[in-house]
Amino acid sequence: MLENPPRRPYLARGAGVERCDECRLPVDSCICEHRDEVKARCQFWLLTHHNEFYKPTNTGRLIAHSIAQTQIFEWSRLDPPQALLDALADPRYAPCIVFPSGEDYAHRMIDVVDGGNDRIPVFIILDGTWRQARRMFRHSRYLQHLPVIEPKTERLSRYALRRSKVEEHLCTAEVAIALLEQFGETVAASHLERYFDLFNGGYFESRRKWDKAEGV
């Protein structure tokens, strides 16, 4: 997991609220007492847009708080973290990028992660808005050799804190849940989903309080 992620003042609604440094919910809605990691046969590496580190609504941290050995790297188009490059070159891992299918990279699409020779399947999730994720996917040359996998799921997003115009667009935590279900990691999927539900509930309760205080 990324140590000491960059921070800057959060200037959107709720900026003056005192927040937990870990779950980023208001301190009176903190869910960290429910935080617990479970192991899975796969790993998640989050390649996170720098803007996401500052947003309390980011759900990538929920994966890191729930699934053991999750790693977070800050995305850069031209200067990727050396730790990420080292991990990509490590023969212990079988990494792939999580992204919707596309004709121009159809030759890279896979349905099953090649974990032969006891290699550890790794799902690299581009953690940002859909616009940011598309740019990260297209302009990161150091990722262009990797296979691409699309989650196979009937899920529609239940994440209303940052609503996409397309219901099939899942938030980062929901993508991880779908992949865990897809590859038979039902215990880990349920564990992460419970934590995601707690986060949603805590955030909505906070918004209800803000609305009441502001007379909305």
XYZ file of N, CA, C and O in Angstrom, residues 52-173:
488
model
N -7.477 11.625 -7.016
C -8.277 10.720 -6.194
C -7.778 10.613 -4.758
O -8.531 10.260 -3.858
N -6.516 10.896 -4.532
C -5.987 10.807 -3.182
C -6.663 11.806 -2.243
O -6.684 11.612 -1.043
N -7.229 12.861 -2.798
C -7.776 13.922 -1.968
C -9.276 13.789 -1.746
O -9.856 14.557 -0.990
N -9.914 12.867 -2.440
C -11.371 12.802 -2.415
C -11.888 11.825 -1.369
O -11.583 10.622 -1.421
N -12.704 12.297 -0.423
C -13.292 11.382 0.564
C -14.182 10.326 -0.070
O -14.405 9.271 0.517
N -14.694 10.600 -1.281
C -15.586 9.656 -1.949
C -14.846 8.550 -2.693
O -15.486 7.656 -3.253
N -13.521 8.598 -2.718
C -12.758 7.553 -3.401
C -12.973 6.213 -2.704
O -12.872 6.116 -1.476
N -13.264 5.156 -3.479
C -13.514 3.839 -2.888
C -12.338 2.884 -3.033
O -12.393 1.755 -2.548
N -11.268 3.332 -3.693
C -10.106 2.461 -3.818
C -9.521 2.081 -2.465
O -9.071 0.949 -2.271
N -9.563 3.010 -1.524
C -8.999 2.720 -0.199
C -9.759 1.601 0.502
O -9.200 0.908 1.357
N -11.035 1.400 0.131
C -11.812 0.317 0.742
C -11.235 -1.042 0.371
O -11.261 -1.981 1.177
N -10.717 -1.155 -0.853
C -10.072 -2.398 -1.273
C -8.809 -2.622 -0.449
O -8.557 -3.720 0.058
N -8.015 -1.568 -0.318
C -6.773 -1.678 0.446
C -7.034 -2.020 1.905
O -6.210 -2.685 2.553
N -8.171 -1.587 2.441
C -8.507 -1.855 3.833
C -9.153 -3.226 4.028
O -9.325 -3.661 5.170
N -9.513 -3.893 2.930
C -10.266 -5.145 3.035
C -9.545 -6.366 2.486
O -9.698 -7.464 3.016
N -8.778 -6.185 1.407
C -8.151 -7.322 0.733
C -6.641 -7.257 0.959
O -5.986 -6.278 0.593
N -6.101 -8.296 1.561
C -4.678 -8.331 1.916
C -3.798 -8.177 0.676
O -4.155 -8.626 -0.419
N -2.680 -7.524 0.858
C -1.619 -7.348 -0.142
C -2.020 -6.428 -1.301
O -1.364 -6.420 -2.338
N -3.076 -5.662 -1.111
C -3.411 -4.642 -2.100
C -2.326 -3.568 -2.107
O -1.842 -3.163 -1.055
N -1.949 -3.126 -3.283
C -0.959 -2.065 -3.400
C -1.552 -0.870 -4.132
O -2.372 -1.035 -5.039
N -1.136 0.330 -3.737
C -1.600 1.554 -4.361
C -0.399 2.309 -4.914
O 0.569 2.565 -4.195
N -0.472 2.654 -6.201
C 0.589 3.415 -6.855
C -0.030 4.688 -7.437
O -1.150 4.657 -7.959
N 0.687 5.788 -7.368
C 0.202 7.014 -7.978
C 0.532 6.995 -9.468
O 1.683 6.785 -9.866
N -0.492 7.245 -10.295
C -0.303 7.204 -11.743
C 0.511 8.395 -12.236
O 0.355 9.517 -11.762
N 1.379 8.113 -13.196
C 2.085 9.153 -13.925
C 2.199 8.686 -15.370
O 2.510 7.522 -15.629
N 1.966 9.585 -16.308
C 2.022 9.200 -17.716
C 3.446 8.883 -18.156
O 3.677 7.905 -18.882
N 4.403 9.693 -17.714
C 5.775 9.554 -18.191
C 6.751 9.059 -17.133
O 7.823 8.564 -17.489
N 6.404 9.188 -15.873
C 7.351 8.848 -14.809
C 6.693 7.937 -13.789
O 6.436 8.333 -12.648
N 6.405 6.684 -14.166
C 5.731 5.762 -13.244
C 6.614 5.428 -12.058
O 7.849 5.458 -12.156
N 6.020 5.104 -10.922
C 6.810 4.736 -9.744
C 7.700 3.528 -10.034
O 7.254 2.562 -10.673
N 8.928 3.583 -9.557
C 9.830 2.469 -9.776
C 9.297 1.200 -9.124
O 9.496 0.091 -9.635
N 8.604 1.356 -8.004
C 8.031 0.188 -7.322
C 7.024 -0.531 -8.209
O 6.939 -1.768 -8.200
N 6.276 0.229 -8.999
C 5.327 -0.386 -9.925
C 6.062 -1.106 -11.044
O 5.722 -2.243 -11.398
N 7.082 -0.469 -11.617
C 7.848 -1.104 -12.688
C 8.512 -2.390 -12.193
O 8.548 -3.392 -12.913
N 9.018 -2.352 -10.981
C 9.639 -3.554 -10.410
C 8.605 -4.658 -10.230
O 8.883 -5.841 -10.502
N 7.409 -4.286 -9.774
C 6.354 -5.281 -9.573
C 5.909 -5.886 -10.899
O 5.671 -7.096 -11.001
N 5.800 -5.052 -11.942
C 5.399 -5.550 -13.258
C 6.419 -6.528 -13.824
O 6.064 -7.450 -14.566
N 7.697 -6.340 -13.463
C 8.760 -7.209 -13.972
C 8.974 -8.445 -13.109
O 9.744 -9.335 -13.492
N 8.298 -8.516 -11.976
C 8.491 -9.629 -11.041
C 7.812 -10.891 -11.592
O 6.590 -10.898 -11.805
N 8.547 -11.959 -11.822
C 7.957 -13.172 -12.420
C 6.963 -13.889 -11.518
O 6.266 -14.805 -11.975
N 6.862 -13.483 -10.276
C 5.887 -14.117 -9.380
C 4.454 -13.736 -9.736
O 3.509 -14.436 -9.344
N 4.291 -12.638 -10.486
C 2.965 -12.107 -10.733
C 2.530 -12.284 -12.185
O 3.347 -12.293 -13.099
N 1.206 -12.399 -12.361
C 0.587 -12.426 -13.689
C -0.382 -11.250 -13.754
O -1.586 -11.401 -13.506
N 0.122 -10.048 -14.069
C -0.725 -8.850 -14.025
C -1.549 -8.655 -15.288
O -1.141 -9.027 -16.389
N -2.716 -8.054 -15.130
C -3.537 -7.640 -16.256
C -4.261 -6.356 -15.872
O -4.456 -6.074 -14.696
N -4.647 -5.579 -16.874
C -5.350 -4.326 -16.645
C -6.848 -4.571 -16.709
O -7.338 -5.292 -17.591
N -7.581 -3.976 -15.806
C -9.035 -4.083 -15.793
C -9.607 -2.904 -16.570
O -9.434 -1.736 -16.181
N -10.278 -3.224 -17.694
C -10.804 -2.161 -18.543
C -11.825 -2.764 -19.513
O -11.707 -3.936 -19.879
N -12.834 -1.980 -19.920
C -13.819 -2.505 -20.882
C -13.160 -2.903 -22.197
O -12.140 -2.337 -22.599
N -13.760 -3.863 -22.879
C -13.207 -4.351 -24.138
C -13.272 -3.281 -25.222
O -14.104 -2.362 -25.175
N -12.376 -3.393 -26.198
C -12.335 -2.451 -27.308
C -11.735 -3.102 -28.533
O -10.858 -3.972 -28.426
N -12.201 -2.709 -29.707
C -11.753 -3.348 -30.940
C -10.274 -3.129 -31.211
O -9.592 -4.026 -31.713
N -9.771 -1.940 -30.890
C -8.388 -1.645 -31.254
C -7.376 -2.340 -30.362
O -6.184 -2.340 -30.647
N -7.828 -2.961 -29.285
C -6.917 -3.759 -28.466
C -7.536 -5.129 -28.158
O -7.237 -5.741 -27.137
N -8.351 -5.604 -29.102
C -9.021 -6.901 -28.928
C -8.011 -8.036 -28.759
O -8.297 -9.026 -28.062
N -6.833 -7.890 -29.380
C -5.817 -8.944 -29.278
C -5.243 -9.061 -27.866
O -4.610 -10.071 -27.543
N -5.488 -8.070 -27.035
C -4.977 -8.101 -25.658
C -6.013 -8.611 -24.664
O -5.687 -8.863 -23.501
N -7.258 -8.753 -25.108
C -8.330 -9.123 -24.187
C -8.224 -10.596 -23.779
O -7.926 -11.461 -24.598
N -8.450 -10.858 -22.504
C -8.433 -12.218 -21.980
C -9.681 -12.451 -21.131
O -10.314 -11.511 -20.665
N -10.031 -13.713 -20.956
C -11.136 -14.091 -20.074
C -10.638 -14.706 -18.776
O -11.335 -14.658 -17.759
N -9.451 -15.301 -18.839
C -8.871 -15.972 -17.669
C -7.445 -15.485 -17.499
O -6.682 -15.398 -18.474
N -7.069 -15.167 -16.268
C -5.699 -14.744 -15.982
C -4.795 -15.961 -15.974
O -5.112 -16.978 -15.353
N -3.683 -15.887 -16.689
C -2.729 -16.989 -16.747
C -1.915 -17.023 -15.465
O -0.972 -16.267 -15.288
N -2.293 -17.912 -14.560
C -1.570 -18.051 -13.304
C -0.693 -19.289 -13.291
O -0.415 -19.836 -12.227
N -0.259 -19.716 -14.475
C 0.585 -20.904 -14.561
C 1.872 -20.759 -13.773
O 2.324 -19.645 -13.474
N 2.448 -21.902 -13.429
C 3.683 -21.932 -12.636
C 3.522 -21.185 -11.318
O 4.462 -20.546 -10.820
N 2.290 -21.285 -10.754
C 1.993 -20.688 -9.446
C 2.157 -19.177 -9.425
O 2.392 -18.582 -8.366
N 2.037 -18.536 -10.576
C 2.064 -17.079 -10.601
C 0.785 -16.526 -9.972
O -0.282 -17.132 -10.062
N 0.896 -15.383 -9.323
C -0.216 -14.774 -8.613
C -0.982 -13.855 -9.566
O -0.403 -12.918 -10.110
N -2.273 -14.120 -9.797
C -3.059 -13.219 -10.647
C -3.153 -11.832 -10.010
O -3.425 -11.709 -8.812
N -2.922 -10.812 -10.807
C -2.980 -9.430 -10.322
C -3.907 -8.629 -11.227
O -3.750 -8.634 -12.453
N -4.860 -7.931 -10.615
C -5.760 -7.050 -11.342
C -5.334 -5.608 -11.099
O -5.349 -5.133 -9.958
N -4.944 -4.927 -12.165
C -4.553 -3.522 -12.070
C -5.776 -2.667 -12.395
O -6.278 -2.684 -13.521
N -6.274 -1.959 -11.397
C -7.452 -1.116 -11.571
C -7.017 0.332 -11.712
O -6.260 0.847 -10.885
N -7.492 0.985 -12.755
C -7.200 2.400 -12.990
C -8.188 3.212 -12.163
O -9.370 3.308 -12.497
N -7.695 3.778 -11.086
C -8.542 4.383 -10.069
C -8.688 5.881 -10.318
O -7.804 6.668 -9.973
N -9.800 6.248 -10.932
C -10.083 7.640 -11.241
C -11.463 7.736 -11.846
O -12.206 6.749 -11.884
N -11.844 8.907 -12.320
C -13.094 9.036 -13.062
C -12.955 8.267 -14.373
O -11.852 7.897 -14.786
N -14.091 8.049 -15.060
C -14.009 7.329 -16.326
C -13.169 8.094 -17.340
O -12.412 7.503 -18.108
N -13.275 9.390 -17.347
C -12.463 10.184 -18.265
C -10.983 10.039 -17.941
O -10.140 9.861 -18.833
N -10.653 10.086 -16.654
C -9.259 9.917 -16.247
C -8.764 8.512 -16.568
O -7.642 8.332 -17.051
N -9.605 7.506 -16.298
C -9.193 6.120 -16.536
C -8.915 5.869 -18.014
O -7.960 5.158 -18.365
N -9.732 6.435 -18.891
C -9.491 6.269 -20.324
C -8.143 6.872 -20.715
O -7.397 6.294 -21.512
N -7.847 8.026 -20.167
C -6.559 8.666 -20.474
C -5.411 7.837 -19.919
O -4.388 7.641 -20.588
N -5.560 7.319 -18.720
C -4.529 6.489 -18.106
C -4.278 5.237 -18.945
O -3.143 4.815 -19.148
N -5.365 4.646 -19.446
C -5.248 3.432 -20.247
C -4.548 3.706 -21.573
O -3.691 2.932 -22.016
N -4.905 4.798 -22.214
C -4.391 5.101 -23.549
C -2.958 5.630 -23.533
O -2.212 5.397 -24.484
N -2.575 6.331 -22.496
C -1.326 7.083 -22.540
C -0.239 6.555 -21.597
O 0.767 7.227 -21.402
N -0.425 5.373 -21.048
C 0.596 4.788 -20.184
C 1.351 3.722 -20.972
O 0.939 2.560 -21.031
N 2.439 4.116 -21.603
C 3.166 3.194 -22.489
C 3.669 1.963 -21.746
O 3.786 0.882 -22.324
N 3.972 2.109 -20.473
C 4.509 1.002 -19.687
C 3.451 -0.054 -19.361
O 3.768 -1.105 -18.786
N 2.201 0.203 -19.758
C 1.128 -0.771 -19.549
C 0.672 -1.429 -20.848
O -0.144 -2.350 -20.820
N 1.201 -0.980 -21.971
C 0.677 -1.402 -23.270
C 0.956 -2.865 -23.606
O 0.330 -3.423 -24.513
N 1.877 -3.495 -22.899
C 2.180 -4.897 -23.173
C 1.312 -5.853 -22.364
O 1.360 -7.078 -22.576
N 0.521 -5.325 -21.461
C -0.227 -6.176 -20.538
C -1.560 -6.610 -21.131
O -2.197 -5.873 -21.887
N -2.011 -7.823 -20.788
C -3.354 -8.240 -21.201
C -4.412 -7.403 -20.487
O -4.152 -6.797 -19.448
N -5.611 -7.392 -21.062
C -6.719 -6.591 -20.540
C -7.889 -7.518 -20.232
O -8.220 -8.404 -21.025
N -8.523 -7.299 -19.091
C -9.672 -8.116 -18.710
C -10.844 -7.217 -18.368
O -10.670 -6.162 -17.754
N -12.023 -7.613 -18.811
C -13.244 -6.869 -18.522
C -14.076 -7.657 -17.522
O -14.328 -8.849 -17.721
N -14.516 -7.046 -16.435
C -15.368 -7.780 -15.490
C -16.644 -8.269 -16.168
O -17.289 -7.523 -16.913
N -16.989 -9.515 -15.921
C -18.222 -10.084 -16.455
C -19.245 -10.082 -15.320
O -19.172 -10.896 -14.399
N -20.177 -9.158 -15.364
C -21.109 -9.024 -14.251
C -22.422 -8.415 -14.731
O -22.448 -7.679 -15.721
N -23.483 -8.755 -14.032
C -24.791 -8.158 -14.281
C -25.041 -6.987 -13.347
O -26.116 -6.370 -13.375
N -24.067 -6.652 -12.533
C -24.237 -5.590 -11.553
C -24.489 -4.231 -12.215
O -23.903 -3.922 -13.237
N -25.346 -3.448 -11.581
C -25.464 -2.031 -11.865
C -24.960 -1.300 -10.633
O -25.108 -1.782 -9.508
N -24.367 -0.157 -10.834
C -23.732 0.528 -9.717
C -24.743 0.945 -8.653
O -25.813 1.476 -8.958
N -24.392 0.676 -7.395
C -25.174 1.143 -6.254
C -24.506 2.339 -5.597
O -24.916 2.773 -4.523
N -23.483 2.871 -6.236
C -22.701 3.952 -5.648
C -23.240 5.292 -6.131
O -23.003 5.694 -7.272
N -23.995 5.978 -5.278
C -24.668 7.208 -5.673
C -23.921 8.468 -5.257
O -24.367 9.568 -5.548
N -22.783 8.314 -4.576
C -22.055 9.496 -4.121
C -21.430 10.241 -5.288
O -21.294 11.456 -5.270
N -21.021 9.501 -6.326
C -20.470 10.100 -7.535
C -21.073 9.328 -8.700
O -20.507 8.353 -9.164
N -22.221 9.762 -9.164
C -23.001 8.994 -10.136
C -22.476 9.163 -11.556
O -22.286 10.267 -12.033
N -22.226 8.018 -12.214
C -21.890 8.031 -13.634
C -23.172 8.122 -14.446
O -24.246 7.724 -13.996
N -23.063 8.638 -15.664
C -24.210 8.701 -16.556
C -24.588 7.322 -17.076
O -25.675 7.126 -17.617
N -23.686 6.356 -16.935
C -23.917 4.995 -17.423
C -23.988 4.052 -16.225
O -23.024 3.921 -15.464
N -25.131 3.384 -16.028
C -25.327 2.555 -14.842
C -24.355 1.385 -14.787
O -24.048 0.869 -13.723
N -23.882 0.927 -15.978
C -22.959 -0.203 -16.001
C -21.558 0.203 -15.526
O -20.714 -0.668 -15.295
N -21.299 1.504 -15.417
C -20.006 1.969 -14.919
C -19.967 1.797 -13.406
O -20.695 2.470 -12.670
N -19.133 0.901 -12.942
C -19.019 0.622 -11.521
C -17.929 1.482 -10.907
O -16.968 1.864 -11.576
N -18.050 1.773 -9.618
C -16.969 2.463 -8.929
C -15.834 1.470 -8.675
O -15.969 0.257 -8.898
N -14.710 1.970 -8.191
C -13.512 1.132 -8.043
C -13.764 -0.077 -7.151
O -13.391 -1.204 -7.488
N -14.396 0.134 -6.003
C -14.662 -0.989 -5.088
C -15.605 -1.999 -5.726
O -15.428 -3.218 -5.566
